[in-house]
Coordinates of C-alpha atoms in Angstrom, one line a residue:
X1 CA 111.0 -20.4 20.2
X2 CA 107.8 -21.1 22.1
X3 CA 104.8 -18.9 21.5
X4 CA 101.1 -18.7 22.5
X5 CA 98.5 -17.2 20.2
X6 CA 95.9 -15.8 22.7
X7 CA 93.3 -15.0 20.0
X8 CA 92.8 -17.2 17.0
X9 CA 89.6 -18.7 15.6
X10 CA 90.8 -22.2 14.9
X11 CA 87.4 -23.6 13.9
X12 CA 87.9 -21.7 10.7
X13 CA 91.4 -23.1 10.1
X14 CA 92.6 -26.3 8.5
X15 CA 94.5 -29.2 10.0
X16 CA 97.5 -28.1 7.9
X17 CA 97.4 -24.8 9.9
X18 CA 97.6 -26.8 13.1
X19 CA 100.5 -28.7 11.8
X20 CA 102.4 -25.6 10.6
X21 CA 101.7 -23.9 14.0
X22 CA 102.9 -26.8 16.1
X23 CA 106.1 -27.4 14.2
X24 CA 106.8 -23.7 14.3
X25 CA 106.5 -23.4 18.1
X26 CA 102.9 -22.5 18.8
X27 CA 101.6 -25.2 21.1
X28 CA 98.9 -23.3 23.0
X29 CA 96.0 -21.2 21.6
X30 CA 92.9 -19.5 22.9
X31 CA 89.8 -19.1 20.8
X32 CA 87.2 -16.4 21.6
X33 CA 83.6 -16.9 20.7
X34 CA 82.8 -14.5 17.9
X35 CA 80.8 -13.8 14.7
X36 CA 80.9 -16.6 12.1
X37 CA 81.0 -14.3 9.1
X38 CA 77.2 -14.3 9.0
X39 CA 74.4 -13.8 11.5
X40 CA 73.3 -17.1 13.0
X41 CA 69.6 -18.0 12.5
X42 CA 68.8 -19.0 16.1
X43 CA 70.1 -19.6 19.6
X44 CA 70.3 -23.3 18.7
X45 CA 73.2 -22.4 16.4
X46 CA 75.1 -21.0 19.4
X47 CA 74.5 -24.2 21.3
X48 CA 76.3 -26.1 18.5
X49 CA 79.0 -23.5 18.3
X50 CA 79.7 -23.6 22.1
X51 CA 79.8 -27.4 21.9
X52 CA 82.3 -27.1 19.1
X53 CA 84.5 -24.7 21.1
X54 CA 84.5 -26.7 24.3
X55 CA 84.5 -30.3 23.0
X56 CA 85.2 -30.8 19.3
X57 CA 88.0 -28.2 18.7
X58 CA 90.2 -29.1 21.8
X59 CA 90.1 -32.7 20.7
X60 CA 91.1 -31.7 17.1
X61 CA 93.9 -29.5 18.4
X62 CA 95.2 -32.2 20.7
X63 CA 95.9 -34.5 17.6
X64 CA 98.6 -32.0 16.7
X65 CA 100.0 -31.4 20.2
X66 CA 98.2 -28.1 20.6
X67 CA 96.4 -27.1 23.8
X68 CA 93.1 -25.4 22.9
X69 CA 91.4 -23.0 25.3
X70 CA 88.4 -20.8 24.5
X71 CA 86.2 -17.9 25.7
X72 CA 82.4 -17.8 25.6
X73 CA 79.9 -15.0 25.2
X74 CA 77.7 -13.3 22.7
X75 CA 79.7 -11.1 20.3
X76 CA 78.7 -7.5 19.7
X77 CA 77.8 -8.0 16.0
X78 CA 74.9 -10.3 17.0
X79 CA 73.9 -8.3 20.1
X80 CA 71.4 -6.1 18.4
X81 CA 68.7 -8.8 18.6
X82 CA 67.8 -8.7 22.3
X83 CA 65.6 -11.7 22.2
X84 CA 68.4 -13.8 20.7
X85 CA 70.7 -12.3 23.4
X86 CA 68.4 -13.5 26.1
X87 CA 68.4 -17.0 24.8
X88 CA 72.2 -17.2 24.2
X89 CA 73.1 -15.7 27.6
X90 CA 70.7 -18.2 29.3
X91 CA 72.7 -21.1 27.9
X92 CA 76.2 -19.9 28.8
X93 CA 76.1 -21.4 32.4
X94 CA 75.7 -24.8 30.8
X95 CA 79.1 -24.4 29.1
X96 CA 81.2 -21.9 31.2
X97 CA 82.6 -24.5 33.6
X98 CA 84.0 -26.8 31.0
X99 CA 87.7 -27.5 31.3
X100 CA 89.0 -25.4 28.4
X101 CA 86.9 -22.2 29.1
X102 CA 88.9 -19.3 30.4
X103 CA 86.1 -16.7 30.8
X104 CA 83.9 -14.3 28.9
X105 CA 85.0 -13.2 25.4
X106 CA 85.2 -11.7 23.0
X107 CA 82.5 -9.4 24.2
X108 CA 82.4 -5.7 23.6
X109 CA 81.1 -3.1 21.2
X110 CA 81.0 -2.9 17.4
X111 CA 78.8 0.0 16.5
X112 CA 78.7 1.5 20.0
X113 CA 74.9 1.0 20.0
X114 CA 72.4 1.0 22.8
X115 CA 71.6 -2.7 22.4
X116 CA 75.3 -3.7 22.2
X117 CA 75.9 -1.8 25.5
X118 CA 72.9 -3.5 27.2
X119 CA 74.2 -7.0 26.3
X120 CA 77.8 -6.1 27.2
X121 CA 76.6 -4.8 30.6
X122 CA 74.8 -8.1 31.3
X123 CA 77.8 -10.2 30.3
X124 CA 80.2 -8.1 32.5
X125 CA 77.9 -8.7 35.4
X126 CA 77.9 -12.4 34.7
X127 CA 81.7 -12.4 34.6
X128 CA 81.9 -10.4 37.8
X129 CA 79.5 -12.7 39.6
X130 CA 81.9 -15.6 38.9
X131 CA 85.2 -13.7 39.1
X132 CA 85.9 -14.8 35.5
X133 CA 88.5 -13.3 33.2
X134 CA 87.2 -11.1 30.4
X135 CA 88.4 -10.6 26.8
X136 CA 87.1 -7.4 25.2
X137 CA 86.4 -6.7 21.5
X138 CA 86.8 -3.0 20.6
X139 CA 85.0 -1.5 17.6
X140 CA 86.4 -1.8 14.0
X141 CA 83.5 0.0 12.3
X142 CA 82.7 2.9 14.6
X143 CA 84.9 5.3 16.6
X144 CA 87.4 3.0 18.3
X145 CA 88.6 5.5 20.8
X146 CA 85.0 6.4 21.8
X147 CA 84.0 2.8 22.0
X148 CA 87.1 1.8 24.0
X149 CA 86.3 4.6 26.5
X150 CA 82.7 3.5 26.8
X151 CA 83.8 -0.1 27.5
X152 CA 86.3 1.0 30.1
X153 CA 83.7 3.2 31.8
X154 CA 81.3 0.2 31.9
X155 CA 83.9 -2.0 33.4
X156 CA 84.8 0.6 36.0
X157 CA 81.1 0.9 36.9
X158 CA 81.1 -2.9 37.6
X159 CA 83.1 -2.6 40.8
X160 CA 83.6 -6.4 41.2
X161 CA 85.8 -6.5 38.0
X162 CA 89.5 -6.0 38.5
X163 CA 91.1 -4.3 35.4
X164 CA 94.1 -6.6 35.8
X165 CA 91.8 -9.5 34.9
X166 CA 90.5 -7.8 31.7
X167 CA 92.3 -7.7 28.3
X168 CA 91.1 -5.1 25.9
X169 CA 91.8 -6.3 22.4
X170 CA 92.3 -4.8 18.9
X171 CA 94.1 -1.8 20.6
X172 CA 95.7 0.7 18.3
X173 CA 98.2 3.5 18.8
X174 CA 95.5 6.0 19.8
X175 CA 93.9 3.8 22.4
X176 CA 96.9 2.0 24.0
X177 CA 97.9 4.8 26.3
X178 CA 94.5 5.2 28.0
X179 CA 94.0 1.4 28.3
X180 CA 97.4 1.0 30.1
X181 CA 96.8 4.1 32.3
X182 CA 93.5 2.5 33.5
X183 CA 95.2 -0.7 34.5
X184 CA 94.0 -3.1 31.8
X185 CA 95.9 -5.6 29.7
X186 CA 95.8 -4.7 26.0
X187 CA 95.9 -6.8 22.8
X188 CA 97.3 -5.9 19.4
X189 CA 96.0 -7.9 16.3
X190 CA 98.1 -8.6 13.2
X191 CA 96.4 -8.7 9.8
X192 CA 98.1 -9.4 6.5
X193 CA 96.3 -6.7 4.4
X194 CA 94.8 -4.3 6.9
X195 CA 95.2 -2.7 10.3
X196 CA 98.1 -4.1 12.3
X197 CA 101.3 -5.2 10.6
X198 CA 104.3 -6.8 12.5
X199 CA 106.3 -3.6 11.9
X200 CA 103.5 -1.4 13.4
X201 CA 103.1 -3.7 16.4
X202 CA 106.8 -3.6 17.2
X203 CA 106.7 0.2 16.8
X204 CA 104.0 0.2 19.5
X205 CA 106.2 -2.1 21.7
X206 CA 109.0 0.4 21.4
X207 CA 106.8 3.3 22.4
X208 CA 104.6 1.7 25.1
X209 CA 106.8 -1.2 26.4
X210 CA 106.1 -4.9 26.9
X211 CA 104.1 -4.8 30.1
X212 CA 100.5 -6.1 30.0
X213 CA 100.7 -6.6 26.2
X214 CA 99.5 -9.7 24.2
X215 CA 99.9 -9.8 20.4
X216 CA 97.6 -12.1 18.4
X217 CA 96.8 -13.2 14.9
X218 CA 93.0 -13.2 15.3
X219 CA 93.2 -15.8 12.4
X220 CA 89.8 -16.6 11.2
X221 CA 87.7 -17.4 8.1
X222 CA 88.9 -14.3 6.2
X223 CA 92.4 -13.2 5.0
X224 CA 94.6 -13.9 8.0
X225 CA 97.8 -15.7 8.9
X226 CA 98.1 -18.2 11.8
X227 CA 101.9 -17.8 11.9
X228 CA 101.8 -14.0 12.1
X229 CA 102.8 -13.8 15.7
X230 CA 106.0 -15.6 14.8
X231 CA 106.7 -13.2 12.0
X232 CA 106.1 -10.3 14.4
X233 CA 108.5 -12.0 16.9
X234 CA 111.1 -12.1 14.1
X235 CA 110.6 -8.4 13.4
X236 CA 111.2 -7.7 17.1
X237 CA 114.4 -9.8 17.0
X238 CA 115.5 -8.2 13.7
X239 CA 115.5 -4.8 15.4
X240 CA 117.9 -6.0 18.1
X241 CA 115.6 -6.7 21.0
X242 CA 117.0 -9.4 23.3
X243 CA 115.5 -12.9 23.2
X244 CA 114.3 -12.5 26.7
X245 CA 112.0 -9.6 25.6
X246 CA 110.7 -11.5 22.6
X247 CA 109.9 -14.4 24.9
X248 CA 108.2 -12.0 27.3
X249 CA 105.8 -10.6 24.7
X250 CA 105.0 -13.8 22.8
X251 CA 105.0 -16.4 25.6
X252 CA 105.2 -15.1 29.1
X253 CA 102.7 -12.3 28.7
X254 CA 99.8 -14.4 27.4
X255 CA 100.7 -17.1 29.9
X256 CA 100.6 -14.5 32.6
X257 CA 97.2 -13.1 31.7
X258 CA 95.4 -16.4 30.9
X259 CA 97.2 -18.1 33.8
X260 CA 95.0 -16.1 36.2
X261 CA 92.4 -18.7 35.3
X262 CA 93.3 -21.9 37.3
X263 CA 92.3 -24.0 34.3
X264 CA 95.1 -22.6 32.1
X265 CA 98.3 -24.5 31.7
X266 CA 100.6 -23.6 28.8
X267 CA 102.4 -26.2 26.7

């Protein structure tokens, strides 16, 4: 099968991971800008990071036949420092038009704090000004439903943003219904030891359907599995879903969402 991982942090993965992914059918990935596992010391660190996402990593991926796209922005975990936020947001125009950049992400909320909201609001305005796609991070630490509702309200207040061009990620059973009802795409994340398992994700597919859904590994520097979307596809197949539905969830849906950016062409 062919599959697209729409959310994976490949700079944290090895070349062996690229090889395992490409021989297993994952030939296209998208990497959101996010927290590195520690708070960066200065805005200069973000300049290096954005260079790595837009120049170094696509070249490394290409060696293994994988197309690498990315999202840019300041993540919510490092948005409490408003001076740092000013400096990072000021450098985004320098990178946002590079060939593998799909839009702003993953931006959102972590602790649902006042500063996180201020930085998110500015980035939503920047995306709206350019008519860019948006990938949203929803809280892991604080009330996810409350944070998801806050984010959706902020997007609705930015009238230039079309919900069909926004994917709200890390959705769970108690947030999916409201996300879909308000017209957004939603993402479900698979983790080996916590949160979403393949079984739980396919349970959600059977309840909420396949429309506007993207399932991802969010593979990064911590415990994670870059082949988890294929294991989830296998769980869907094992339950008797037709191959066309499996292909819809794991290839056509991410292709459809990210394909709204004219730069995106799936392998």
